[in-house]
């Protein structure tokens, strides 16, 4: 997602003396089971997962025994903002209140690095249930809320198996956490035991991977490897990987399992398209290898059918590509208060240029908001900046012709890593509620006026981004991988964001509801039977089965039921999740 980029560019704009825009920015505030059941027969016998004080909730000695099995790597959650509260778990004698620590935490709250070393902190604030909020009065409670109760700081597949066995025996809810980036709360869960993969960091370069379909360089990544770690490793071997925009998002987890777009999408397709092999522990605790020829149904489902659903992945092996040079281009047109009609005219012309750009391998990230429009950036492998300028020139001429002021710049970078590092330095992750919608390419041809009107409606009120691609170069057909087939006919994915309100929970809920009930419906109306990119979506979407997974839903569900016959893996909006309901007290029950 790209709003995080927005902050650093906004600061760049300020240094370019557009300080008068500050007042406009404040507008943003508006804002089959072949599986061997070898791990305990009774996980499905009860209607609801256990919560503390239930007779079935594990005893202290049960937890101690699990801790022993996993070599002392069991962590009991203390929410990271405990230093900002006078009590912990409603007990003042447990207080960890410490004003300097609290101030220090507040200073870095918005950065992913703050949450990465935590076994429990969701970056998307809503999924803490406001239970230990660093911005509230110290007298407010600090409780577990929707944080997981315990985590296994996993280092091996036997840790995965021990955690799965334990949750089956004790009917405890299971969660899988890698980085905690998930926007839909899929990596946390009230009263859950989590398998935390963050410290599984090994990487291997395979010079000539061989399979029926592919012979060439590949990289094997363990579950906890972050994008930037993988990119740097690939760079050191003269290759590049298909990954996302945020340096700390994990590659083997929810990102690739959910599809995964990024700078190379228009050239090579989704990250899910690049997968050659998964190592995965299923819901029955079996360790399997999934490839094109082995457990091929599981291989297919994990390639875009959603994280936290079919098994716990311990590693992924992906294709690597020869490194090359890159060009990037940026364009800014500001709304000065009187030029909105002209500005949206220009946005309309910009959208018309997108099909030819993506067909030339360009991945285009843009933002529209009350302050104006920003292309930030267009990025393309193997094309010199003069070539990119040439493609942009007709649009720039049109913008001049309209009489709008704009700023355009482009540059060239010798490798993927240098291009990537030029994109942004700081990422502000935990400050937007989000929702999304895919825009089919056909709409740009047939009804661009209606599209522009919807974009204007949304971006006049809050921030929206369009991540633009041609996703047809990684697969020969949309059904080759599990990812939502609608992605293949999409031109861009719109993400809508409203600022999180940390001090007023109800206002924050209202900000999400504005996405669900006011903003997204404008796009839904013009994209009937449409699609959504499941990782950048509204967690409240009522029709998630159809929109997040498209025609693949039924097949994905069959595969889930084969490899996770007792529904051990649950995540909101995941395949099969509609068979469960989470009560307000956090208890997860079958419906
Ligand atoms: C700042 C930011 C930038 C982003 N940029 C992009 C982008 O450029 N392109 C893009 O496509 N997406 C992007 N995303 C969305 C991103 O793909 C999702 O947030 C994704 O869920 C992150 O995966 P994770 O494993 O790092 O996170 P987590 O929150 O830890 O996990 C996400 C989901 O995957 C599951 N999961 C994690 N690890 C495993 C595992 N080993 N086995 C099975 N399931 C697992 C979890 O249970 C959960 O359901 C961005 C998100 C943020 C916050
Ligand atoms: C991050 O977001 C917060 C809240 O919107 C803002 O106050 C802060 O300036 C942002 N930080 C950066 C580095 O963009
Ligand atoms: C697990 O064991 C380790 C080492 O003995 C200990 O430090 C840790 O606190 C234990 N975890 C829990 C939840 O008891
Ligand atoms: C804290 O106080 C509670 C009563 O409020 C008591 O039950 C508990 O044993 C005390 N814990 C410690 C560590 O003193
Ligand atoms: C979540 O928040 C609501 C509203 O404050 C509360 O009623 C509920 O008990 C909370 N649930 C958990 C598990 O914290
Ligand atoms: C988790 O384990 C890693 C080593 O694998 C260790 O460095 C880290 O401190 C542990 N984290 C917590 C919170 O226990
Ligand atoms: C599961 O089965 C074991 C042994 O048969 C039993 O001890 C345990 O209580 C059962 N758990 C649940 C939640 O039914
Ligand atoms: C990959 O190989 C399988 C057979 O193992 C074949 O069915 C499939 O079509 C191949 N895919 C591509 C993209 O060549
Ligand atoms: C805003 O920009 C337009 C050009 O698009 C210009 O004509 C107008 O004078 C500007 N208004 C202000 C207030 O700067
Ligand atoms: C949050 O809500 C409070 C009270 O309703 C309001 O004063 C504040 O401006 C809001 N902040 C944001 C970022 O929306």
CSV table of N, CA and C and ligand atoms in Angstrom, one decimal, residues 1-2 4 123 160 175-183 186-187 197 223 244-246 248-257 259-262 302 307-309 311-314 363 427-429 533 535-536 571, ligand 1:
chain,number,residue,atom,x,y,z
A,1,UNK,N,0.8,-1.2,0.0
A,1,UNK,CA,0.0,0.0,0.0
A,1,UNK,C,0.9,1.2,0.0
A,2,UNK,N,0.3,2.3,-0.4
A,2,UNK,CA,1.2,3.4,-0.8
A,2,UNK,C,0.9,4.7,0.0
A,4,UNK,N,1.7,5.2,2.8
A,4,UNK,CA,2.9,5.4,3.6
A,4,UNK,C,4.0,6.2,2.8
A,123,UNK,N,-0.3,-4.1,13.5
A,123,UNK,CA,0.0,-2.7,13.0
A,123,UNK,C,-1.3,-2.0,12.7
A,160,UNK,N,6.0,-25.4,14.9
A,160,UNK,CA,4.6,-25.3,14.3
A,160,UNK,C,3.8,-26.5,14.7
A,175,UNK,N,-3.6,-18.6,15.7
A,175,UNK,CA,-3.3,-17.5,14.7
A,175,UNK,C,-1.9,-17.7,14.2
A,176,UNK,N,-1.6,-17.2,13.0
A,176,UNK,CA,-0.3,-17.2,12.4
A,176,UNK,C,0.1,-15.7,12.2
A,177,UNK,N,1.3,-15.4,12.8
A,177,UNK,CA,1.8,-14.0,12.7
A,177,UNK,C,3.2,-14.1,12.1
A,178,UNK,N,3.4,-13.2,11.1
A,178,UNK,CA,4.7,-13.1,10.5
A,178,UNK,C,5.2,-11.7,10.9
A,179,UNK,N,4.8,-10.7,10.1
A,179,UNK,CA,5.2,-9.3,10.5
A,179,UNK,C,4.2,-8.6,11.2
A,180,UNK,N,2.9,-9.0,11.1
A,180,UNK,CA,1.8,-8.2,11.8
A,180,UNK,C,1.3,-7.1,10.9
A,181,UNK,N,1.7,-7.0,9.6
A,181,UNK,CA,1.3,-5.9,8.7
A,181,UNK,C,-0.2,-6.0,8.4
A,182,UNK,N,-0.8,-7.1,8.5
A,182,UNK,CA,-2.1,-7.3,7.8
A,182,UNK,C,-3.2,-6.3,8.2
A,183,UNK,N,-3.8,-5.7,7.2
A,183,UNK,CA,-4.8,-4.7,7.3
A,183,UNK,C,-6.1,-5.1,7.8
A,186,UNK,N,-5.9,-10.3,10.2
A,186,UNK,CA,-5.8,-11.7,10.0
A,186,UNK,C,-4.6,-12.3,10.8
A,187,UNK,N,-3.7,-11.5,11.3
A,187,UNK,CA,-2.6,-12.1,12.0
A,187,UNK,C,-2.7,-12.0,13.5
A,197,UNK,N,6.4,-16.3,13.2
A,197,UNK,CA,7.5,-16.8,12.3
A,197,UNK,C,8.6,-15.8,12.0
A,223,UNK,N,10.1,-18.5,6.4
A,223,UNK,CA,8.9,-17.8,6.6
A,223,UNK,C,9.0,-16.4,7.1
A,244,UNK,N,7.0,-6.8,-3.0
A,244,UNK,CA,6.2,-5.6,-2.8
A,244,UNK,C,6.9,-4.3,-2.5
A,245,UNK,N,6.2,-3.3,-2.2
A,245,UNK,CA,6.8,-2.0,-2.0
A,245,UNK,C,7.3,-1.7,-0.6
A,246,UNK,N,6.8,-2.4,0.4
A,246,UNK,CA,7.2,-2.1,1.7
A,246,UNK,C,8.3,-3.0,2.2
A,248,UNK,N,9.4,-4.0,4.9
A,248,UNK,CA,9.3,-4.9,6.1
A,248,UNK,C,8.2,-6.0,5.9
A,249,UNK,N,7.4,-5.9,4.8
A,249,UNK,CA,6.4,-6.9,4.6
A,249,UNK,C,7.1,-8.2,4.3
A,250,UNK,N,6.5,-9.3,4.8
A,250,UNK,CA,7.2,-10.6,4.7
A,250,UNK,C,6.9,-11.2,3.3
A,251,UNK,N,7.8,-12.0,2.7
A,251,UNK,CA,7.6,-12.5,1.4
A,251,UNK,C,6.9,-13.9,1.4
A,252,UNK,N,7.2,-14.7,2.4
A,252,UNK,CA,6.6,-16.1,2.4
A,252,UNK,C,5.2,-16.1,3.0
A,253,UNK,N,4.8,-15.1,3.7
A,253,UNK,CA,3.6,-15.1,4.5
A,253,UNK,C,2.4,-14.5,3.7
A,254,UNK,N,1.6,-13.7,4.3
A,254,UNK,CA,0.4,-13.2,3.7
A,254,UNK,C,0.6,-12.5,2.4
A,255,UNK,N,1.7,-11.8,2.2
A,255,UNK,CA,1.9,-11.1,1.0
A,255,UNK,C,1.8,-12.0,-0.3
A,256,UNK,N,2.7,-13.0,-0.4
A,256,UNK,CA,2.7,-13.8,-1.6
A,256,UNK,C,1.5,-14.8,-1.5
A,257,UNK,N,1.2,-15.3,-0.3
A,257,UNK,CA,0.0,-16.2,-0.3
A,257,UNK,C,-1.3,-15.5,-0.6
A,259,UNK,N,-1.3,-13.1,-3.1
A,259,UNK,CA,-1.2,-12.6,-4.5
A,259,UNK,C,0.1,-11.8,-4.6
A,260,UNK,N,0.1,-10.6,-4.0
A,260,UNK,CA,1.3,-9.8,-3.9
A,260,UNK,C,1.7,-9.1,-5.2
A,261,UNK,N,1.5,-7.7,-5.2
A,261,UNK,CA,1.9,-6.9,-6.3
A,261,UNK,C,3.1,-6.1,-5.9
A,262,UNK,N,3.8,-5.6,-6.9
A,262,UNK,CA,5.0,-4.7,-6.6
A,262,UNK,C,5.6,-4.2,-7.9
A,302,UNK,N,-2.1,-22.0,-2.2
A,302,UNK,CA,-1.2,-21.1,-1.5
A,302,UNK,C,-0.7,-19.9,-2.4
A,307,UNK,N,-3.5,-15.9,3.0
A,307,UNK,CA,-2.7,-16.3,4.1
A,307,UNK,C,-3.5,-16.9,5.2
A,308,UNK,N,-2.9,-17.7,6.1
A,308,UNK,CA,-3.5,-18.1,7.3
A,308,UNK,C,-4.7,-19.0,7.1
A,309,UNK,N,-4.7,-19.8,6.1
A,309,UNK,CA,-5.9,-20.6,5.7
A,309,UNK,C,-5.7,-22.1,5.5
A,311,UNK,N,-2.4,-23.8,5.8
A,311,UNK,CA,-1.3,-24.4,6.5
A,311,UNK,C,-0.4,-23.3,6.9
A,312,UNK,N,0.6,-23.7,7.7
A,312,UNK,CA,1.7,-22.8,8.1
A,312,UNK,C,2.9,-23.0,7.2
A,313,UNK,N,3.2,-22.0,6.4
A,313,UNK,CA,4.3,-22.1,5.5
A,313,UNK,C,5.6,-21.9,6.2
A,314,UNK,N,6.6,-22.8,6.0
A,314,UNK,CA,7.9,-22.6,6.7
A,314,UNK,C,8.9,-22.0,5.7
A,363,UNK,N,4.9,-0.1,-13.8
A,363,UNK,CA,4.0,-0.3,-12.6
A,363,UNK,C,3.8,1.1,-12.1
A,427,UNK,N,8.4,4.6,6.4
A,427,UNK,CA,7.0,4.1,6.2
A,427,UNK,C,6.2,4.3,7.5
A,428,UNK,N,5.1,4.9,7.2
A,428,UNK,CA,4.2,5.2,8.3
A,428,UNK,C,3.0,4.2,8.2
A,429,UNK,N,3.0,3.1,9.0
A,429,UNK,CA,2.1,2.1,8.7
A,429,UNK,C,0.7,2.1,9.4
A,533,UNK,N,-8.6,-6.8,-4.2
A,533,UNK,CA,-7.3,-7.4,-3.8
A,533,UNK,C,-7.4,-7.7,-2.3
A,535,UNK,N,-5.6,-8.4,0.2
A,535,UNK,CA,-4.7,-7.9,1.2
A,535,UNK,C,-4.9,-6.4,1.4
A,536,UNK,N,-5.6,-5.7,0.5
A,536,UNK,CA,-5.8,-4.3,0.6
A,536,UNK,C,-7.2,-4.0,0.5
A,571,UNK,N,-9.1,-17.0,9.9
A,571,UNK,CA,-8.7,-15.5,9.9
A,571,UNK,C,-9.9,-14.8,9.2
B,1,LIG,C1,2.9,-0.6,4.7
B,1,LIG,C2,2.3,-1.6,3.9
B,1,LIG,C3,2.7,-1.7,2.6
B,1,LIG,C4,2.2,-2.8,1.8
B,1,LIG,N1,2.6,-2.8,0.5
B,1,LIG,C5,2.1,-3.8,-0.3
B,1,LIG,C6,2.5,-3.9,-1.7
B,1,LIG,O1,3.3,-3.2,-2.2
B,1,LIG,N2,2.0,-4.9,-2.4
B,1,LIG,C7,1.1,-5.8,-1.9
B,1,LIG,O2,0.7,-6.7,-2.6
B,1,LIG,N3,0.7,-5.8,-0.6
B,1,LIG,C8,1.2,-4.8,0.2
B,1,LIG,N4,0.8,-4.7,1.5
B,1,LIG,C9,-0.2,-5.7,2.0
B,1,LIG,C10,0.5,-6.9,2.5
B,1,LIG,O3,0.6,-7.8,1.4
B,1,LIG,C11,-0.4,-7.6,3.6
B,1,LIG,O4,-0.4,-6.7,4.7
B,1,LIG,C12,0.1,-9.0,4.0
B,1,LIG,O5,-0.9,-9.6,4.7
B,1,LIG,C13,1.4,-8.9,4.8
B,1,LIG,O6,1.9,-10.2,5.0
B,1,LIG,P1,2.8,-10.6,6.3
B,1,LIG,O7,3.0,-12.1,6.3
B,1,LIG,O8,4.0,-9.7,6.2
B,1,LIG,O9,1.9,-10.1,7.5
B,1,LIG,P2,1.1,-10.7,8.7
B,1,LIG,O10,0.2,-9.7,9.2
B,1,LIG,O11,2.0,-11.3,9.7
B,1,LIG,O12,0.3,-12.0,8.1
B,1,LIG,C14,-0.7,-11.7,7.1
B,1,LIG,C15,-1.5,-13.0,6.9
B,1,LIG,O13,-0.7,-14.0,6.4
B,1,LIG,C16,-0.8,-15.1,7.3
B,1,LIG,N5,0.5,-15.7,7.4
B,1,LIG,C17,1.7,-15.0,7.8
B,1,LIG,N6,2.7,-15.9,7.7
B,1,LIG,C18,2.2,-17.1,7.3
B,1,LIG,C19,2.8,-18.4,7.1
B,1,LIG,N7,4.1,-18.6,7.3
B,1,LIG,N8,2.0,-19.4,6.7
B,1,LIG,C20,0.7,-19.2,6.5
B,1,LIG,N9,0.1,-18.0,6.7
B,1,LIG,C21,0.8,-17.0,7.1
B,1,LIG,C22,-1.3,-14.5,8.6
B,1,LIG,O14,-2.0,-15.5,9.4
B,1,LIG,C23,-2.3,-13.5,8.1
B,1,LIG,O15,-3.5,-14.1,7.7
B,1,LIG,C24,1.3,-3.7,2.3
B,1,LIG,C25,0.9,-3.6,3.6
B,1,LIG,C26,1.4,-2.6,4.4
B,1,LIG,C27,1.0,-2.5,5.9
